[in-house]
Structure formats: structure tokens, C-alpha cells
PDB file of C-alpha atoms in Angstrom:
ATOM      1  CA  UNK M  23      19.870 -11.772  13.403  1.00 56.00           C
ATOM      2  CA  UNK M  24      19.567  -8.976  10.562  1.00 62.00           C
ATOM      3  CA  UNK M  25      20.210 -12.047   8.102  1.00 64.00           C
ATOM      4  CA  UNK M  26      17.191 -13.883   9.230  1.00 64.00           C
ATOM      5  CA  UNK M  27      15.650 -11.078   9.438  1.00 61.00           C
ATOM      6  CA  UNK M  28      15.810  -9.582   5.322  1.00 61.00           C
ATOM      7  CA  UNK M  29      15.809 -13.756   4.598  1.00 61.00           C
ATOM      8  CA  UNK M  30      12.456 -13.098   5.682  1.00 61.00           C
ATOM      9  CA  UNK M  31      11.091 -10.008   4.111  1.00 67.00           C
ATOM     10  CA  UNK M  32      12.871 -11.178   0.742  1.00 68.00           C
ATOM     11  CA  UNK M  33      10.798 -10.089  -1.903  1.00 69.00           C
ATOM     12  CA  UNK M  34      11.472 -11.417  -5.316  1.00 69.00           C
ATOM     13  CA  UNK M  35      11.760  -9.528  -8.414  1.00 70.00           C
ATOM     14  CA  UNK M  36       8.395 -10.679  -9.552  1.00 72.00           C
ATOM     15  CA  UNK M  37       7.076  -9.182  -5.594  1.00 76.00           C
ATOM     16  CA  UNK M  38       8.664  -6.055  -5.482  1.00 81.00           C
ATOM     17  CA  UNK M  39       5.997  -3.858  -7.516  1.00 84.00           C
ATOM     18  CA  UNK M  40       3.180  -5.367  -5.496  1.00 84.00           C
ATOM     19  CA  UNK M  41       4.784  -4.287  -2.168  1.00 85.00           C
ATOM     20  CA  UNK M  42       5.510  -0.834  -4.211  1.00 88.00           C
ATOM     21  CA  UNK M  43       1.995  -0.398  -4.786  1.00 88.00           C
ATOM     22  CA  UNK M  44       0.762  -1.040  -1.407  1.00 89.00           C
ATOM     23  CA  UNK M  45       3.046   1.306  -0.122  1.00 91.00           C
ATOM     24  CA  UNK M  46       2.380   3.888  -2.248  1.00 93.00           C
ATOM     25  CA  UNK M  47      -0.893   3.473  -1.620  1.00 93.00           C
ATOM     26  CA  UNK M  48      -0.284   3.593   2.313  1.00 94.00           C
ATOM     27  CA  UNK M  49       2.290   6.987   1.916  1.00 95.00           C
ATOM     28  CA  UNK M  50      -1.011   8.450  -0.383  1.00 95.00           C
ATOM     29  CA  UNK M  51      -3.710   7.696   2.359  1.00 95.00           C
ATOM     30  CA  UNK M  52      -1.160   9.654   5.006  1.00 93.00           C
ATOM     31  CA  UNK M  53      -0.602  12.676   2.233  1.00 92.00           C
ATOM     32  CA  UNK M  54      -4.182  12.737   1.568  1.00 92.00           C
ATOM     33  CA  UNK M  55      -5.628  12.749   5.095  1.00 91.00           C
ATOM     34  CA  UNK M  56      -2.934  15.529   6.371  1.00 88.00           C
ATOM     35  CA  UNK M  57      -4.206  17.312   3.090  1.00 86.00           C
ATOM     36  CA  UNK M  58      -8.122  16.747   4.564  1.00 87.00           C
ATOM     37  CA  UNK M  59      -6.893  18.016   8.021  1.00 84.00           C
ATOM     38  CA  UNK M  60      -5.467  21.269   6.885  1.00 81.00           C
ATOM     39  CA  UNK M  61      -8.625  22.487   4.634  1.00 74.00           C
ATOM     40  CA  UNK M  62     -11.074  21.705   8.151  1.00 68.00           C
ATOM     41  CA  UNK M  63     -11.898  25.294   9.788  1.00 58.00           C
ATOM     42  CA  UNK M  64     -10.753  26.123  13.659  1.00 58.00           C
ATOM     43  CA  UNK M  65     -10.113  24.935  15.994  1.00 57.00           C
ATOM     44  CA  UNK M  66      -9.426  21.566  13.708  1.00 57.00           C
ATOM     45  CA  UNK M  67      -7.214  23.287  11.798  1.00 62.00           C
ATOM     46  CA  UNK M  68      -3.866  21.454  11.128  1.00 64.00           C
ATOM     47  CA  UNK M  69      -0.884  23.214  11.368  1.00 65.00           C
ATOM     48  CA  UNK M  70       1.602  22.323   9.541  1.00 66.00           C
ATOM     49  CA  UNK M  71       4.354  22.780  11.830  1.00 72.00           C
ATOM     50  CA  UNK M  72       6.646  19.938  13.906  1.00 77.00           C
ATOM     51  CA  UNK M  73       4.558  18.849  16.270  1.00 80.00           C
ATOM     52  CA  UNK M  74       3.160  15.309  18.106  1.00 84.00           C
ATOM     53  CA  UNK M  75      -0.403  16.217  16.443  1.00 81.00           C
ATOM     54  CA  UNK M  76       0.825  16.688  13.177  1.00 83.00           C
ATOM     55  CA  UNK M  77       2.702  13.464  13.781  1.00 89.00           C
ATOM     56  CA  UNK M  78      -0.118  11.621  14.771  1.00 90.00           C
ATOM     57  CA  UNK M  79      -2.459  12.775  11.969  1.00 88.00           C
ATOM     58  CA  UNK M  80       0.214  11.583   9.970  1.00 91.00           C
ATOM     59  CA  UNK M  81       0.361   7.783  11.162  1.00 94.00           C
ATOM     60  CA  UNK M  82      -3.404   7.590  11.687  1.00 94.00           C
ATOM     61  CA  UNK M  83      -3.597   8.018   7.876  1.00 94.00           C
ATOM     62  CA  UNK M  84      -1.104   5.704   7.423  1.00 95.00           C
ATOM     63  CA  UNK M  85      -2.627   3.335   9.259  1.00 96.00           C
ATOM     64  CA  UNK M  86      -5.990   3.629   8.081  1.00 95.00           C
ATOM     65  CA  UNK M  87      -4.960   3.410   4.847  1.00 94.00           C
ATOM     66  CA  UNK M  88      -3.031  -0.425   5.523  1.00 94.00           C
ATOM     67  CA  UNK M  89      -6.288  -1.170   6.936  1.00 95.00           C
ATOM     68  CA  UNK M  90      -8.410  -0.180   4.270  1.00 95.00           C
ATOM     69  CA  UNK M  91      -5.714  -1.968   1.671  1.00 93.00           C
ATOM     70  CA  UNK M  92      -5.793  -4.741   3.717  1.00 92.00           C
ATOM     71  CA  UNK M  93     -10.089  -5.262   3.559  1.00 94.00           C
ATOM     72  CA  UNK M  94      -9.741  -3.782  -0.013  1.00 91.00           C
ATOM     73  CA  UNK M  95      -7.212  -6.057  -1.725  1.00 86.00           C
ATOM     74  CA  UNK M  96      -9.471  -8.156  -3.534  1.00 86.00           C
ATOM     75  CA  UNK M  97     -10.166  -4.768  -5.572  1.00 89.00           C
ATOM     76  CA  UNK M  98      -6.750  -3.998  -6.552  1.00 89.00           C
ATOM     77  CA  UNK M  99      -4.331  -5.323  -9.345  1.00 83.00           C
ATOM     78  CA  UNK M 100      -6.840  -7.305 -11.703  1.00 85.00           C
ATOM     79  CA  UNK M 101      -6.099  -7.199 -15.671  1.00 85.00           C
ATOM     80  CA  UNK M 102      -8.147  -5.509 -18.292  1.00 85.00           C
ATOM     81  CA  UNK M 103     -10.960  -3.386 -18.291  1.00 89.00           C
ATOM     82  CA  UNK M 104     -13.184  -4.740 -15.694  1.00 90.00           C
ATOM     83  CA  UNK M 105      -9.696  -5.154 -13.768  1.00 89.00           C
ATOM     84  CA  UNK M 106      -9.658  -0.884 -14.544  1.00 91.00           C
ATOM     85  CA  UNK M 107     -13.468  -0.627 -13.061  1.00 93.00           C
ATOM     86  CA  UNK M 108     -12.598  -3.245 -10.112  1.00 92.00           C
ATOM     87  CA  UNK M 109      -9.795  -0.769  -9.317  1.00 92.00           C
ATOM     88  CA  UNK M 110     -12.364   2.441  -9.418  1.00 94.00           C
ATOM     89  CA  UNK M 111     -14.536   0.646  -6.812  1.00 94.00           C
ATOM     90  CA  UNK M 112     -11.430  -0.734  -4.988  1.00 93.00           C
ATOM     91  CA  UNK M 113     -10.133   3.143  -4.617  1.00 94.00           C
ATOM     92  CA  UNK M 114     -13.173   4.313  -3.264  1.00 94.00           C
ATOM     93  CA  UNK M 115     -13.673   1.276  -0.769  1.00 95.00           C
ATOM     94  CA  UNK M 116      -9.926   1.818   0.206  1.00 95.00           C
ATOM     95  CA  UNK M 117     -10.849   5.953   0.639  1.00 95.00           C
ATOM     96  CA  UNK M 118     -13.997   5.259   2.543  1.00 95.00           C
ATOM     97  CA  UNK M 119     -12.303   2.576   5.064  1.00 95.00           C
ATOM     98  CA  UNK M 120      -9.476   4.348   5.702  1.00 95.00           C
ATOM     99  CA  UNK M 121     -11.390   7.668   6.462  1.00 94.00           C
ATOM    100  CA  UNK M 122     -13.419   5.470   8.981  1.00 95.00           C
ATOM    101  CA  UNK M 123     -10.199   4.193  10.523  1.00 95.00           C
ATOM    102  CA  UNK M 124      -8.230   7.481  10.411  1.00 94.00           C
ATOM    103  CA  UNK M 125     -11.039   9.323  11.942  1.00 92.00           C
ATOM    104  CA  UNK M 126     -11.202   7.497  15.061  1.00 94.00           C
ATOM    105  CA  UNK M 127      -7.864   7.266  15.498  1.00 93.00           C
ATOM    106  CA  UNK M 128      -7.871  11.257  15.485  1.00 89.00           C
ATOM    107  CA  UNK M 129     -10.762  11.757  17.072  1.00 88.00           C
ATOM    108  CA  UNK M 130     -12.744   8.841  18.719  1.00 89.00           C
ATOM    109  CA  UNK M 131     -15.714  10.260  19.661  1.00 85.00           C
ATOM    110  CA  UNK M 132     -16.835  11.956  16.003  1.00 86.00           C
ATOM    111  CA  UNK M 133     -14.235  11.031  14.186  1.00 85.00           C
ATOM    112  CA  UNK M 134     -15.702   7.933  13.152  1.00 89.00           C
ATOM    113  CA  UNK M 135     -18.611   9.393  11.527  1.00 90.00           C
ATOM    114  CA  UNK M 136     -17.662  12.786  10.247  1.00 89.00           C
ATOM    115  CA  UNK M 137     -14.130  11.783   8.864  1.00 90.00           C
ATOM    116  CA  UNK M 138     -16.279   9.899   5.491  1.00 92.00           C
ATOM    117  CA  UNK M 139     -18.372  13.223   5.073  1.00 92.00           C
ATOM    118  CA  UNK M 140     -15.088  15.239   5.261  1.00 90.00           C
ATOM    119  CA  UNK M 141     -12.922  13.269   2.761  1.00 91.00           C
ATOM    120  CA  UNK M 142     -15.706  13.707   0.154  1.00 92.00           C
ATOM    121  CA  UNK M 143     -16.448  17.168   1.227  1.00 92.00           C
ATOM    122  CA  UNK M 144     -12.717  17.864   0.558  1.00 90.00           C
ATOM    123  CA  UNK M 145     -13.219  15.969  -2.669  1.00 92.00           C
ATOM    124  CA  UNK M 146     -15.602  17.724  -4.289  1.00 93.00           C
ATOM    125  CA  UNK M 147     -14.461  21.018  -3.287  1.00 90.00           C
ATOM    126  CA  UNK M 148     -11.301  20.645  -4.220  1.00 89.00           C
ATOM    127  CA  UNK M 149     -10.675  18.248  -7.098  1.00 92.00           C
ATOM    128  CA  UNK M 150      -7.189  18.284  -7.215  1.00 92.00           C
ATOM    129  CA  UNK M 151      -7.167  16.384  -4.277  1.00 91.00           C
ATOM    130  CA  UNK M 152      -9.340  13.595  -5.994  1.00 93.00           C
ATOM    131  CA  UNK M 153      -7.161  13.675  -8.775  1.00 94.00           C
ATOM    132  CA  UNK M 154      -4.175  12.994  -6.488  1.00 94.00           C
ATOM    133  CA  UNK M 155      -6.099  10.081  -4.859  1.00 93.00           C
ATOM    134  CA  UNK M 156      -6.997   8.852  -8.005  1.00 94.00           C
ATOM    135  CA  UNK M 157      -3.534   8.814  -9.897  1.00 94.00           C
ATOM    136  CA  UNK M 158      -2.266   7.418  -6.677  1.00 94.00           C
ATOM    137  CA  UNK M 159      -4.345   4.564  -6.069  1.00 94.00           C
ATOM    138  CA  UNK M 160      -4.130   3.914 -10.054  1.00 93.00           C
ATOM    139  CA  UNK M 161      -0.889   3.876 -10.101  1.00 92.00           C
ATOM    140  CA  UNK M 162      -0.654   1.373  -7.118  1.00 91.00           C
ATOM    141  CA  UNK M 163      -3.380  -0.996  -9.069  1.00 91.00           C
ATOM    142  CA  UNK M 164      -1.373  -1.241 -12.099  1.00 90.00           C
ATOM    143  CA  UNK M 165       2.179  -2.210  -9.945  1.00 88.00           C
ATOM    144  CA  UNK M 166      -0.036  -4.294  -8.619  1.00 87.00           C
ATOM    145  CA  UNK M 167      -1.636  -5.894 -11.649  1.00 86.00           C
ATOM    146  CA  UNK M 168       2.152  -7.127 -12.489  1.00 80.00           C
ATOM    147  CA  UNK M 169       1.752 -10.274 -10.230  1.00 76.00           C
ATOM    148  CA  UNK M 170      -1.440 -10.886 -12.215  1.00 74.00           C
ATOM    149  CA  UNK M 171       0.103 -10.763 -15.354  1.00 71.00           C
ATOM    150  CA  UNK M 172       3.069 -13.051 -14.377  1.00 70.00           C
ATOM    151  CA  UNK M 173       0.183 -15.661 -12.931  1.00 67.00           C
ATOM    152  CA  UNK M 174      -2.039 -15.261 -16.217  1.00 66.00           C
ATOM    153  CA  UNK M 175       0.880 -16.099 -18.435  1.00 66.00           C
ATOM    154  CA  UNK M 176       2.047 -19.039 -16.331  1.00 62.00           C
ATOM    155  CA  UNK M 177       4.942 -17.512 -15.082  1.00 62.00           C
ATOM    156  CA  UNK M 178       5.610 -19.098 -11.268  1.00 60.00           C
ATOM    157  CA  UNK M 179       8.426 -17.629  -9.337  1.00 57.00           C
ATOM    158  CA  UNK M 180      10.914 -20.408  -7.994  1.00 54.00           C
ATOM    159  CA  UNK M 181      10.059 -21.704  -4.893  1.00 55.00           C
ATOM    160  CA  UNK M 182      13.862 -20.760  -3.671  1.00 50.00           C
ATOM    161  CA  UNK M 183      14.718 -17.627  -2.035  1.00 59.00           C
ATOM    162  CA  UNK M 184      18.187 -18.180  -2.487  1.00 63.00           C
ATOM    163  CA  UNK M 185      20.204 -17.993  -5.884  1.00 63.00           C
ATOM    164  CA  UNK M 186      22.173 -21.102  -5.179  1.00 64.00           C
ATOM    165  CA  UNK M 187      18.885 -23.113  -5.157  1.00 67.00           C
ATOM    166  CA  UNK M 188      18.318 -23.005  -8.384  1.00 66.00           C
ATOM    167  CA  UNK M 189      21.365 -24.671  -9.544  1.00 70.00           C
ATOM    168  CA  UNK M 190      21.471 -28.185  -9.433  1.00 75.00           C
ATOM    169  CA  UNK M 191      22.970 -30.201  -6.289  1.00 74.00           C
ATOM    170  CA  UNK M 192      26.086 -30.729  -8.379  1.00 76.00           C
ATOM    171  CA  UNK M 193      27.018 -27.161  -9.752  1.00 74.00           C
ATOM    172  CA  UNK M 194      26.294 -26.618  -5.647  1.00 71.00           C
ATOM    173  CA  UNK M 195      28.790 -28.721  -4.694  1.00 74.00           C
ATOM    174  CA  UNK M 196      31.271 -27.764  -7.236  1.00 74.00           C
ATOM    175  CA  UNK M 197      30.907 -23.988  -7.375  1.00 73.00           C
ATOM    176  CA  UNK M 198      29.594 -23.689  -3.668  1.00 71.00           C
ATOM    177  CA  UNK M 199      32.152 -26.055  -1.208  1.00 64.00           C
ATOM    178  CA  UNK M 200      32.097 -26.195   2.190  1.00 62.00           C
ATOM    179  CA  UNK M 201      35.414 -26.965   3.951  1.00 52.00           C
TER     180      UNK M 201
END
């Protein structure tokens, strides 16, 4: 059952900085929104100490931010410099959505609509935290601009997810017997 299971989620080489970049950019939504939560004045006040709310906060980021990739992917991992600008827009897009979806997972009732005014309250007053988003979501563009590249120079993965396909049904039989 494990065996059909990673048959499955086999990525190939030319797949496995794409599915870096999203994740990065998931694990940055959840870093960023904790971040957000701890810089909010009491009683909202995160505390950074083991408990179910801090857990929560944690996967409602996460979350939000698969959502947001998921509505946002058209914005991510495009080649040259309107690629670069695509990717500006596609960060924001991906920081707006996920607020919206993080937020009402926290909070339902106001969370929807104050979470947005608190991630770019948090922004501008304190930068650093833009810069991480930015250099985050950057960084997860251009992993993901390598399956782009491949495509744009004609490179097509094989079809095969096993190594044995690719040889021919002879060196199968020859190197690869069943008895």
C-alpha cells in the first residue's frame, strides 16, 4: 500500500522545484501569519507558547496560504521580466487571499474583514516582515519558473514514472526477467 502510495506522489526531477516552491510558499504564509498574530495588541495577542491556539493559528495560515496558491497560480513561475512583475502581483494576490482565508478560519465573525487590514498594517509598520514575504514568495516563483524553462526549451519529461520504461522492451526483457 505505501508503494502505490509514493508511485503516486512521484515527482520527477524536472517536478520537484515546483512542489518546493509551493511549499515554501505554504510554510511562509504559516510563518508570516503567526508573525501578524503576535504584533496584534490584547487580548489577540499570540503567545508564543505550546498551545491548541498557537497550533491552530499555525494551520489556518497554512491553509490559507494553499488556498491563495491554489487561486494564485496563474501568477507564479513565468520567465523574464514581465514573468518578475507577474510574480509581484501574484505575491500580493497570494498575501491578500490567504489573509481572507486565514482570518476566518481564526476568527469567523471579523476575521474575514480585518485580517487584510492587519497583514498590511503589519507590513508597513514593520518592513522586515514584507521583506520576508517578499524573498519568500520570490524565491518560490523562480523554483517555480524551472518547469517553464524546461517547457520553453522543448524539454518534455518522459511519460514513464518508472526507470525501466525508458529502456526498450528488449533491454527489459534481458536486464529485467521475470521467472
Amino acid at each position: 500500500m505505501f508503494a502505490r502510495f509514493t508511485e503516486q506522489l512521484y515527482l520527477t526531477r524536472e517536478r520537484r522545484p515546483y512542489a518546493l516552491g509551493c511549499v515554501s510558499i505554504v510554510a511562509l504564509t504559516a510563518l508570516v501569519t503567526v508573525l501578524v498574530m503576535t504584533g496584534l495588541d490584547a487580548p489577540y495577542t499570540l503567545q508564543l507558547t505550546i498551545s491548541n491556539a498557537t497550533y491552530w493559528v499555525i494551520c489556518a495560515g497554512a491553509i490559507g496560504g494553499a488556498v491563495a496558491l491554489y487561486f494564485a497560480r496563474g501568477w507564479m513561475g513565468a520567465l523574464g521580466t514581465l514573468g518578475f512583475a507577474r510574480a509581484i502581483v501574484g505575491s500580493l494576490a497570494i498575501a491578500v487571499i490567504a489573509a481572507i482565508v486565514a482570518g476566518t478560519l481564526i476568527e469567523p465573525a471579523g476575521g474575514t474583514i480585518y485580517a487584510p487590514l492587519l497583514m498590511v498594517s503589519a507590513f508597513i509598520a514593520k518592513p522586515w516582515i514584507a521583506a520576508i514575504w517578499f524573498a519568500g514568495t520570490l524565491g518560490g516563483h523562480y523554483l517555480m519558473a524551472s518547469v517553464q524553462e524546461n517547457q520553453d526549451y522543448g524539454y518534455t519529461p518522459p511519460t514513464g514514472r518508472l526507470a525501466t520504461e525508458e529502456l526498450s522492451a528488449l533491454s527489459r526483457a534481458n536486464l529485467y526477467r521475470r521467472n
